[in-house]
Amino acid sequence: MTVLAALALVVAVAAPASAAPVREASSRAAVPKASQSGPAFATTQSVSGRARLRGQVLVYGSRDVVFGARILGTTADTATATDAEGRFELWLPPGEHELVIRGAGFRDLPVKVTLVDGQDLVYEYRLAPDLDGNPYRTVVRQQREVAISSTNLRDDEIHALPGSFGDPFRVIKSLPGASQLAGFLPYVVVRGAAPGNTGYFLDGVRVPILFHVAIGPSVIHPYFIDQVDFYPGGAPVRLGRYVSGMIEGRTKAGRRDRVFGEFDIRLTDAGGLVEVPLNRRRDPACRHKQRAAEQDRKARARVDCRRGPARGSLTIAGRYSYTAGVLTLVQSTARIKFWDYQARFDHRLGQNAQYTAFAYGSFDSIGEKLAPTPILQFEFYRVQQRVRQQLPRGGTANYSLALGLDRSGLSLIKTNEWQLAPRVDVRIPLGERSNGEFGFGIDQEFQIFRVDAASGSANVIENIGVVLSDRFVSATGLYAELLWRKGPVDIRPGVRTDIYAQVGPSSVLPQTTAVTHAIGVDPRLLLRETINQRWVLRQNIGVYHQAPSFPVPIPGIESFGFERGLQRNIQGSAGYEFTVADKFILTQDAYLGRLDNLQDYDLAAATSGQVSEFDDVVIRARGLVYGLETMLRLAPRQRVYGWAAYTLSRSTRTFDQGGRAPSNWDQRHILNLVLGYRIGEKWNIGGRLHFNTGRPYTSMLEGQSAAEALTYNRNNRRLPAFFQLDLRAERMWRFRTWNLQLIIDVLNSTYAREVYACVLSSNGGGFGFGGMASGSGGLSSQGCTQQGIRYILPSIGLRGVF
């Protein structure tokens, strides 16, 4: 098996369940936790004919406080609201009182209290989240920023989507413009470009992969993710170096009000997270009053000094897979391992600055148990330090420094890529009414590549030395943009310039050192016009450049051979948003892109096992991509949630060998139907239907050789269409201060067979792991050998949040 063939034959075995949103529970009022005469705050004395009711309002099923909840009585003077700690204080006349506690996103809680003269009662109340509430802040957005069309998905649309396993990043596969290389591989194909042309970012820092191999969970715990921005096109200039889609996850600030934790146990892995506030100080003035009151024995006052919000927090999370042990029970030859970790420290630096240090890493390995080395091994590590500064008039400045290491093991070859990435981004408001903003920044990255090769693999390195070599790369990105709003029109012009330089072996004389360079200039323009409350128009056009890269993203293999030139995409789109009867949101976008010097990939050649040169698999081509993306989504905050997303697309290439033909990544029709329903307070069920037509492949006609087929009838046939049905059910148990969920998720419940390649070779073969079956016969009537896999992946897990 060759290096590139090993990549093409990666297969998955385990699909874990994941996080799901908190649902309803009955509101409860606890028994008074304290009762005493006299006041309990500061030095306020007892008032004749009055009594005091104090309390704290929290969320039922957790220890979160409810800020801004209103406590309403029968008159205007019997009303108050909770503070940042969920506490309130209300003076009432003696007698029986009927109150209502009302909080945004929660069900009203009616309570009755009976007070006597001079009494001081302390209660704890817990509110149940409304069915239509929004307990999660995580948002997946398709083109989120100003002057760009946006589709915001939240709550159950993210955390309870079947087929996503609760990971916000996986929702992208169900959005318009995105398709999958294979259901069991963690790669996204955006608008007919290779998976390697789509970039992944976390807080502006590039990461090589988002998911563990073998349909594993996200490499970052979902709790950290505040929002996910998906740009199939029209990305802002602060993001670059990719010619197709860009996916950016943004982490949320650490909470500083209390200790938070969660755990989950699944059939294949287990994980957990704990967050601890740091440096929670008490008010010094209050502490002085408290000591004075303690010394005054005659004073009836009891001073209650509460802790203020913490200045910082520490969050630690991790996941470990015991898949290998599970596979031993059902299949003795497979070996799959993965784990990840995250550690983040947040701290406030004065009034106008915030410091964050975030360290995270991921490891994946897949192979055979008896083999000395794995078929495939990925790992990467990042340490990012970031300071966010508030500037006058609402401006911001972000200073970031990231250190990284990406490593891959392919057969006997191991690659290492060390990274140093400083970044500065500044936003300055313009105009007296702040209806504009000017942004600029620098995005620098230094890359050091080192290759480790075992003996006997020198011939492999010589054949694909353009990819695997010791070298140094500098990538300097400079960008500036203007965001301006004039009445109903938003306009966002910008330009980005990336300057690449490389010092490494010459592609002509491998024993010598050469310096190569390339420059890409990316002007972009984005527009958005609001016609009325129901109609919004949006357009964008721009240029996108990318360094030469492998068509399937592999950690540690990128930015090679600048003498090959940069990949380029000139792309534009036009579309609209329309609200239908306040129940549905319809969006449509037509797009067109011209691709030049693209690094494309011949999957059939890779899986044939007859690869001798790098150019046998990775080829250069130019082409067009165009299509229509449609999405009809149920308006949020309903018991029923979901959407229908349909992409009609065409991706063509002009190959040096074979002329104009459909792209290897072309899928004409892609359909995703997502539907979920919240049943009362305890149950949540949902389903996802995915359908896509097959990608093209080259079929040998009678008497043809493989080379002749690629020359005269490249990509003349298509793989079979694929239909997939994912199901999910959740059961919630809510206790006073924590909740527990049972999650059952079934991927590909119909046990459908997915064909991912057709190989121009008579040497067919199949393999399978666990609940999967794969196979291929000899040379078929289609002139090639089909490579496919049949699988069904059930997952059962428990998740607790406290």
PDB file of N, CA, C and O in Angstrom, residues 14-19 165-167 210-213 215-224 262-273 316-323 337-343 361-364 743 795-800:
ATOM      1  N   ALA A  14     -16.533   4.503  14.735  1.00  0.00           N
ATOM      2  CA  ALA A  14     -17.266   4.862  15.930  1.00  0.00           C
ATOM      3  C   ALA A  14     -17.815   6.246  15.839  1.00  0.00           C
ATOM      4  O   ALA A  14     -17.129   7.138  15.426  1.00  0.00           O
ATOM      5  N   ALA A  15     -19.087   6.409  16.248  1.00  0.00           N
ATOM      6  CA  ALA A  15     -19.719   7.726  16.214  1.00  0.00           C
ATOM      7  C   ALA A  15     -20.270   8.027  17.580  1.00  0.00           C
ATOM      8  O   ALA A  15     -21.264   7.450  17.982  1.00  0.00           O
ATOM      9  N   PRO A  16     -19.671   8.919  18.373  1.00  0.00           N
ATOM     10  CA  PRO A  16     -20.154   9.207  19.710  1.00  0.00           C
ATOM     11  C   PRO A  16     -21.339  10.142  19.714  1.00  0.00           C
ATOM     12  O   PRO A  16     -21.508  10.939  18.824  1.00  0.00           O
ATOM     13  N   ALA A  17     -22.122  10.029  20.766  1.00  0.00           N
ATOM     14  CA  ALA A  17     -23.162  11.031  20.995  1.00  0.00           C
ATOM     15  C   ALA A  17     -22.512  12.244  21.620  1.00  0.00           C
ATOM     16  O   ALA A  17     -21.387  12.213  22.044  1.00  0.00           O
ATOM     17  N   SER A  18     -23.248  13.338  21.658  1.00  0.00           N
ATOM     18  CA  SER A  18     -22.645  14.543  22.210  1.00  0.00           C
ATOM     19  C   SER A  18     -23.675  15.389  22.893  1.00  0.00           C
ATOM     20  O   SER A  18     -24.800  14.978  23.146  1.00  0.00           O
ATOM     21  N   ALA A  19     -23.244  16.636  23.153  1.00  0.00           N
ATOM     22  CA  ALA A  19     -24.042  17.533  23.963  1.00  0.00           C
ATOM     23  C   ALA A  19     -25.362  17.862  23.323  1.00  0.00           C
ATOM     24  O   ALA A  19     -25.494  17.919  22.136  1.00  0.00           O
ATOM     25  N   PHE A 165     -23.681  14.703  16.145  1.00  0.00           N
ATOM     26  CA  PHE A 165     -23.205  14.247  17.445  1.00  0.00           C
ATOM     27  C   PHE A 165     -22.976  15.393  18.420  1.00  0.00           C
ATOM     28  O   PHE A 165     -22.102  15.353  19.267  1.00  0.00           O
ATOM     29  N   GLY A 166     -23.779  16.455  18.270  1.00  0.00           N
ATOM     30  CA  GLY A 166     -23.716  17.569  19.195  1.00  0.00           C
ATOM     31  C   GLY A 166     -22.587  18.536  18.956  1.00  0.00           C
ATOM     32  O   GLY A 166     -22.432  19.496  19.704  1.00  0.00           O
ATOM     33  N   ASP A 167     -21.775  18.333  17.909  1.00  0.00           N
ATOM     34  CA  ASP A 167     -20.652  19.222  17.617  1.00  0.00           C
ATOM     35  C   ASP A 167     -21.103  20.339  16.685  1.00  0.00           C
ATOM     36  O   ASP A 167     -21.597  20.067  15.587  1.00  0.00           O
ATOM     37  N   LEU A 210     -10.750  19.602  12.037  1.00  0.00           N
ATOM     38  CA  LEU A 210     -11.744  19.950  13.048  1.00  0.00           C
ATOM     39  C   LEU A 210     -12.260  18.743  13.799  1.00  0.00           C
ATOM     40  O   LEU A 210     -12.768  18.867  14.916  1.00  0.00           O
ATOM     41  N   PHE A 211     -12.161  17.542  13.191  1.00  0.00           N
ATOM     42  CA  PHE A 211     -12.742  16.343  13.795  1.00  0.00           C
ATOM     43  C   PHE A 211     -11.694  15.249  13.885  1.00  0.00           C
ATOM     44  O   PHE A 211     -10.737  15.203  13.106  1.00  0.00           O
ATOM     45  N   HIS A 212     -11.912  14.349  14.834  1.00  0.00           N
ATOM     46  CA  HIS A 212     -11.114  13.133  14.879  1.00  0.00           C
ATOM     47  C   HIS A 212     -11.481  12.248  13.697  1.00  0.00           C
ATOM     48  O   HIS A 212     -12.600  12.297  13.181  1.00  0.00           O
ATOM     49  N   VAL A 213     -10.529  11.416  13.271  1.00  0.00           N
ATOM     50  CA  VAL A 213     -10.811  10.492  12.183  1.00  0.00           C
ATOM     51  C   VAL A 213     -11.815   9.449  12.670  1.00  0.00           C
ATOM     52  O   VAL A 213     -12.114   9.351  13.863  1.00  0.00           O
ATOM     53  N   ILE A 215     -15.110   9.233  12.092  1.00  0.00           N
ATOM     54  CA  ILE A 215     -16.351   9.857  12.563  1.00  0.00           C
ATOM     55  C   ILE A 215     -16.276  10.167  14.049  1.00  0.00           C
ATOM     56  O   ILE A 215     -17.245  10.008  14.794  1.00  0.00           O
ATOM     57  N   GLY A 216     -15.121  10.583  14.489  1.00  0.00           N
ATOM     58  CA  GLY A 216     -14.967  10.947  15.881  1.00  0.00           C
ATOM     59  C   GLY A 216     -15.552  12.312  16.170  1.00  0.00           C
ATOM     60  O   GLY A 216     -16.003  13.028  15.282  1.00  0.00           O
ATOM     61  N   PRO A 217     -15.552  12.715  17.431  1.00  0.00           N
ATOM     62  CA  PRO A 217     -16.093  14.030  17.805  1.00  0.00           C
ATOM     63  C   PRO A 217     -15.151  15.143  17.390  1.00  0.00           C
ATOM     64  O   PRO A 217     -14.062  14.916  16.851  1.00  0.00           O
ATOM     65  N   SER A 218     -15.567  16.372  17.657  1.00  0.00           N
ATOM     66  CA  SER A 218     -14.737  17.529  17.372  1.00  0.00           C
ATOM     67  C   SER A 218     -13.477  17.492  18.229  1.00  0.00           C
ATOM     68  O   SER A 218     -13.482  16.990  19.356  1.00  0.00           O
ATOM     69  N   VAL A 219     -12.384  18.036  17.698  1.00  0.00           N
ATOM     70  CA  VAL A 219     -11.135  18.069  18.457  1.00  0.00           C
ATOM     71  C   VAL A 219     -11.178  19.128  19.550  1.00  0.00           C
ATOM     72  O   VAL A 219     -10.288  19.167  20.409  1.00  0.00           O
ATOM     73  N   ILE A 220     -12.184  20.007  19.534  1.00  0.00           N
ATOM     74  CA  ILE A 220     -12.369  21.022  20.568  1.00  0.00           C
ATOM     75  C   ILE A 220     -13.694  20.761  21.269  1.00  0.00           C
ATOM     76  O   ILE A 220     -14.718  20.518  20.629  1.00  0.00           O
ATOM     77  N   HIS A 221     -13.694  20.792  22.589  1.00  0.00           N
ATOM     78  CA  HIS A 221     -14.921  20.553  23.339  1.00  0.00           C
ATOM     79  C   HIS A 221     -15.980  21.579  22.950  1.00  0.00           C
ATOM     80  O   HIS A 221     -15.693  22.780  22.881  1.00  0.00           O
ATOM     81  N   PRO A 222     -17.229  21.143  22.678  1.00  0.00           N
ATOM     82  CA  PRO A 222     -18.271  22.092  22.245  1.00  0.00           C
ATOM     83  C   PRO A 222     -18.519  23.236  23.220  1.00  0.00           C
ATOM     84  O   PRO A 222     -18.977  24.308  22.808  1.00  0.00           O
ATOM     85  N   TYR A 223     -18.210  23.051  24.496  1.00  0.00           N
ATOM     86  CA  TYR A 223     -18.463  24.112  25.482  1.00  0.00           C
ATOM     87  C   TYR A 223     -17.673  25.376  25.154  1.00  0.00           C
ATOM     88  O   TYR A 223     -18.129  26.487  25.426  1.00  0.00           O
ATOM     89  N   PHE A 224     -16.481  25.236  24.568  1.00  0.00           N
ATOM     90  CA  PHE A 224     -15.644  26.402  24.290  1.00  0.00           C
ATOM     91  C   PHE A 224     -16.209  27.250  23.149  1.00  0.00           C
ATOM     92  O   PHE A 224     -15.902  28.436  23.053  1.00  0.00           O
ATOM     93  N   GLU A 262     -18.987  19.384  33.429  1.00  0.00           N
ATOM     94  CA  GLU A 262     -19.823  18.416  32.735  1.00  0.00           C
ATOM     95  C   GLU A 262     -18.992  17.197  32.384  1.00  0.00           C
ATOM     96  O   GLU A 262     -17.762  17.249  32.329  1.00  0.00           O
ATOM     97  N   PHE A 263     -19.673  16.078  32.163  1.00  0.00           N
ATOM     98  CA  PHE A 263     -19.003  14.838  31.782  1.00  0.00           C
ATOM     99  C   PHE A 263     -19.884  14.102  30.789  1.00  0.00           C
ATOM    100  O   PHE A 263     -21.104  14.309  30.725  1.00  0.00           O
ATOM    101  N   ASP A 264     -19.284  13.238  29.999  1.00  0.00           N
ATOM    102  CA  ASP A 264     -20.049  12.381  29.105  1.00  0.00           C
ATOM    103  C   ASP A 264     -19.314  11.055  28.950  1.00  0.00           C
ATOM    104  O   ASP A 264     -18.085  11.006  28.892  1.00  0.00           O
ATOM    105  N   ILE A 265     -20.098   9.993  28.910  1.00  0.00           N
ATOM    106  CA  ILE A 265     -19.581   8.638  28.760  1.00  0.00           C
ATOM    107  C   ILE A 265     -20.314   7.992  27.595  1.00  0.00           C
ATOM    108  O   ILE A 265     -21.544   7.970  27.572  1.00  0.00           O
ATOM    109  N   ARG A 266     -19.562   7.477  26.635  1.00  0.00           N
ATOM    110  CA  ARG A 266     -20.141   6.897  25.437  1.00  0.00           C
ATOM    111  C   ARG A 266     -19.592   5.497  25.219  1.00  0.00           C
ATOM    112  O   ARG A 266     -18.704   5.048  25.939  1.00  0.00           O
ATOM    113  N   LEU A 267     -20.085   4.846  24.191  1.00  0.00           N
ATOM    114  CA  LEU A 267     -19.626   3.498  23.904  1.00  0.00           C
ATOM    115  C   LEU A 267     -18.155   3.462  23.516  1.00  0.00           C
ATOM    116  O   LEU A 267     -17.471   2.459  23.750  1.00  0.00           O
ATOM    117  N   THR A 268     -17.668   4.533  22.916  1.00  0.00           N
ATOM    118  CA  THR A 268     -16.319   4.527  22.363  1.00  0.00           C
ATOM    119  C   THR A 268     -15.347   5.472  23.051  1.00  0.00           C
ATOM    120  O   THR A 268     -14.140   5.362  22.842  1.00  0.00           O
ATOM    121  N   ASP A 269     -15.832   6.425  23.837  1.00  0.00           N
ATOM    122  CA  ASP A 269     -14.929   7.393  24.444  1.00  0.00           C
ATOM    123  C   ASP A 269     -15.612   8.051  25.627  1.00  0.00           C
ATOM    124  O   ASP A 269     -16.818   7.910  25.835  1.00  0.00           O
ATOM    125  N   ALA A 270     -14.827   8.783  26.390  1.00  0.00           N
ATOM    126  CA  ALA A 270     -15.342   9.519  27.544  1.00  0.00           C
ATOM    127  C   ALA A 270     -14.604  10.848  27.627  1.00  0.00           C
ATOM    128  O   ALA A 270     -13.436  10.963  27.243  1.00  0.00           O
ATOM    129  N   GLY A 271     -15.302  11.867  28.121  1.00  0.00           N
ATOM    130  CA  GLY A 271     -14.694  13.182  28.230  1.00  0.00           C
ATOM    131  C   GLY A 271     -15.296  13.965  29.379  1.00  0.00           C
ATOM    132  O   GLY A 271     -16.313  13.582  29.970  1.00  0.00           O
ATOM    133  N   GLY A 272     -14.664  15.077  29.675  1.00  0.00           N
ATOM    134  CA  GLY A 272     -15.155  15.920  30.749  1.00  0.00           C
ATOM    135  C   GLY A 272     -14.566  17.305  30.678  1.00  0.00           C
ATOM    136  O   GLY A 272     -13.611  17.569  29.935  1.00  0.00           O
ATOM    137  N   LEU A 273     -15.156  18.212  31.462  1.00  0.00           N
ATOM    138  CA  LEU A 273     -14.716  19.606  31.498  1.00  0.00           C
ATOM    139  C   LEU A 273     -15.024  20.182  32.867  1.00  0.00           C
ATOM    140  O   LEU A 273     -16.064  19.874  33.463  1.00  0.00           O
ATOM    141  N   ILE A 316     -10.371  23.413  32.063  1.00  0.00           N
ATOM    142  CA  ILE A 316      -9.613  22.237  31.626  1.00  0.00           C
ATOM    143  C   ILE A 316     -10.601  21.213  31.090  1.00  0.00           C
ATOM    144  O   ILE A 316     -11.636  20.934  31.709  1.00  0.00           O
ATOM    145  N   ALA A 317     -10.295  20.652  29.929  1.00  0.00           N
ATOM    146  CA  ALA A 317     -11.169  19.657  29.313  1.00  0.00           C
ATOM    147  C   ALA A 317     -10.317  18.617  28.600  1.00  0.00           C
ATOM    148  O   ALA A 317      -9.149  18.854  28.271  1.00  0.00           O
ATOM    149  N   GLY A 318     -10.919  17.462  28.338  1.00  0.00           N
ATOM    150  CA  GLY A 318     -10.197  16.410  27.630  1.00  0.00           C
ATOM    151  C   GLY A 318     -11.128  15.277  27.241  1.00  0.00           C
ATOM    152  O   GLY A 318     -12.249  15.156  27.744  1.00  0.00           O
ATOM    153  N   ARG A 319     -10.644  14.455  26.322  1.00  0.00           N
ATOM    154  CA  ARG A 319     -11.400  13.287  25.859  1.00  0.00           C
ATOM    155  C   ARG A 319     -10.426  12.170  25.531  1.00  0.00           C
ATOM    156  O   ARG A 319      -9.348  12.415  24.967  1.00  0.00           O
ATOM    157  N   TYR A 320     -10.819  10.951  25.866  1.00  0.00           N
ATOM    158  CA  TYR A 320      -9.983   9.786  25.568  1.00  0.00           C
ATOM    159  C   TYR A 320     -10.859   8.693  24.985  1.00  0.00           C
ATOM    160  O   TYR A 320     -11.957   8.419  25.483  1.00  0.00           O
ATOM    161  N   SER A 321     -10.362   8.068  23.930  1.00  0.00           N
ATOM    162  CA  SER A 321     -11.119   7.019  23.261  1.00  0.00           C
ATOM    163  C   SER A 321     -10.585   5.648  23.654  1.00  0.00           C
ATOM    164  O   SER A 321      -9.370   5.414  23.636  1.00  0.00           O
ATOM    165  N   TYR A 322     -11.498   4.761  24.004  1.00  0.00           N
ATOM    166  CA  TYR A 322     -11.153   3.357  24.235  1.00  0.00           C
ATOM    167  C   TYR A 322     -11.727   2.504  23.101  1.00  0.00           C
ATOM    168  O   TYR A 322     -12.150   1.363  23.305  1.00  0.00           O
ATOM    169  N   THR A 323     -11.700   3.075  21.882  1.00  0.00           N
ATOM    170  CA  THR A 323     -12.237   2.381  20.717  1.00  0.00           C
ATOM    171  C   THR A 323     -11.522   1.063  20.471  1.00  0.00           C
ATOM    172  O   THR A 323     -12.138   0.077  20.057  1.00  0.00           O
ATOM    173  N   LYS A 337      -7.235   4.887  17.703  1.00  0.00           N
ATOM    174  CA  LYS A 337      -7.031   5.632  18.939  1.00  0.00           C
ATOM    175  C   LYS A 337      -7.243   7.111  18.650  1.00  0.00           C
ATOM    176  O   LYS A 337      -6.909   7.600  17.579  1.00  0.00           O
ATOM    177  N   PHE A 338      -7.773   7.831  19.634  1.00  0.00           N
ATOM    178  CA  PHE A 338      -7.778   9.284  19.557  1.00  0.00           C
ATOM    179  C   PHE A 338      -7.956   9.867  20.943  1.00  0.00           C
ATOM    180  O   PHE A 338      -8.544   9.256  21.824  1.00  0.00           O
ATOM    181  N   TRP A 339      -7.414  11.029  21.136  1.00  0.00           N
ATOM    182  CA  TRP A 339      -7.591  11.790  22.371  1.00  0.00           C
ATOM    183  C   TRP A 339      -7.362  13.264  22.066  1.00  0.00           C
ATOM    184  O   TRP A 339      -6.805  13.632  21.041  1.00  0.00           O
ATOM    185  N   ASP A 340      -7.812  14.112  22.958  1.00  0.00           N
ATOM    186  CA  ASP A 340      -7.575  15.549  22.833  1.00  0.00           C
ATOM    187  C   ASP A 340      -7.599  16.186  24.209  1.00  0.00           C
ATOM    188  O   ASP A 340      -8.062  15.589  25.180  1.00  0.00           O
ATOM    189  N   TYR A 341      -7.097  17.397  24.294  1.00  0.00           N
ATOM    190  CA  TYR A 341      -7.111  18.143  25.552  1.00  0.00           C
ATOM    191  C   TYR A 341      -7.227  19.627  25.242  1.00  0.00           C
ATOM    192  O   TYR A 341      -6.864  20.093  24.161  1.00  0.00           O
ATOM    193  N   GLN A 342      -7.744  20.388  26.204  1.00  0.00           N
ATOM    194  CA  GLN A 342      -7.830  21.844  26.117  1.00  0.00           C
ATOM    195  C   GLN A 342      -7.615  22.423  27.514  1.00  0.00           C
ATOM    196  O   GLN A 342      -8.141  21.880  28.502  1.00  0.00           O
ATOM    197  N   ALA A 343      -6.882  23.506  27.583  1.00  0.00           N
ATOM    198  CA  ALA A 343      -6.677  24.237  28.840  1.00  0.00           C
ATOM    199  C   ALA A 343      -6.651  25.725  28.507  1.00  0.00           C
ATOM    200  O   ALA A 343      -5.867  26.156  27.656  1.00  0.00           O
ATOM    201  N   GLY A 361      -4.661  20.339  21.987  1.00  0.00           N
ATOM    202  CA  GLY A 361      -3.985  19.376  21.139  1.00  0.00           C
ATOM    203  C   GLY A 361      -4.884  18.207  20.814  1.00  0.00           C
ATOM    204  O   GLY A 361      -5.902  17.969  21.482  1.00  0.00           O
ATOM    205  N   SER A 362      -4.505  17.457  19.779  1.00  0.00           N
ATOM    206  CA  SER A 362      -5.327  16.356  19.302  1.00  0.00           C
ATOM    207  C   SER A 362      -4.429  15.265  18.733  1.00  0.00           C
ATOM    208  O   SER A 362      -3.383  15.558  18.127  1.00  0.00           O
ATOM    209  N   PHE A 363      -4.837  13.998  18.899  1.00  0.00           N
ATOM    210  CA  PHE A 363      -4.075  12.845  18.403  1.00  0.00           C
ATOM    211  C   PHE A 363      -5.038  11.837  17.812  1.00  0.00           C
ATOM    212  O   PHE A 363      -6.097  11.539  18.398  1.00  0.00           O
ATOM    213  N   ASP A 364      -4.695  11.282  16.627  1.00  0.00           N
ATOM    214  CA  ASP A 364      -5.485  10.254  15.964  1.00  0.00           C
ATOM    215  C   ASP A 364      -4.561   9.216  15.358  1.00  0.00           C
ATOM    216  O   ASP A 364      -3.512   9.565  14.784  1.00  0.00           O
ATOM    217  N   ILE A 743     -28.583   9.913  25.516  1.00  0.00           N
ATOM    218  CA  ILE A 743     -28.592  10.280  24.098  1.00  0.00           C
ATOM    219  C   ILE A 743     -28.351   9.044  23.252  1.00  0.00           C
ATOM    220  O   ILE A 743     -27.365   8.320  23.456  1.00  0.00           O
ATOM    221  N   SER A 795     -24.831   4.868  18.579  1.00  0.00           N
ATOM    222  CA  SER A 795     -24.082   5.387  19.729  1.00  0.00           C
ATOM    223  C   SER A 795     -25.041   5.676  20.867  1.00  0.00           C
ATOM    224  O   SER A 795     -26.120   6.230  20.658  1.00  0.00           O
ATOM    225  N   ILE A 796     -24.654   5.262  22.054  1.00  0.00           N
ATOM    226  CA  ILE A 796     -25.436   5.512  23.263  1.00  0.00           C
ATOM    227  C   ILE A 796     -24.512   6.174  24.273  1.00  0.00           C
ATOM    228  O   ILE A 796     -23.394   5.714  24.492  1.00  0.00           O
ATOM    229  N   GLY A 797     -24.969   7.259  24.877  1.00  0.00           N
ATOM    230  CA  GLY A 797     -24.131   7.953  25.836  1.00  0.00           C
ATOM    231  C   GLY A 797     -24.927   8.669  26.901  1.00  0.00           C
ATOM    232  O   GLY A 797     -26.118   8.944  26.747  1.00  0.00           O
ATOM    233  N   LEU A 798     -24.255   8.953  28.006  1.00  0.00           N
ATOM    234  CA  LEU A 798     -24.815   9.740  29.106  1.00  0.00           C
ATOM    235  C   LEU A 798     -24.006  11.023  29.239  1.00  0.00           C
ATOM    236  O   LEU A 798     -22.778  11.011  29.155  1.00  0.00           O
ATOM    237  N   ARG A 799     -24.726  12.126  29.454  1.00  0.00           N
ATOM    238  CA  ARG A 799     -24.071  13.417  29.634  1.00  0.00           C
ATOM    239  C   ARG A 799     -24.658  14.101  30.854  1.00  0.00           C
ATOM    240  O   ARG A 799     -25.872  14.228  30.988  1.00  0.00           O
ATOM    241  N   GLY A 800     -23.791  14.529  31.757  1.00  0.00           N
ATOM    242  CA  GLY A 800     -24.222  15.233  32.953  1.00  0.00           C
ATOM    243  C   GLY A 800     -23.634  16.626  32.996  1.00  0.00           C
ATOM    244  O   GLY A 800     -22.474  16.840  32.620  1.00  0.00           O
TER     245      GLY A 800
END
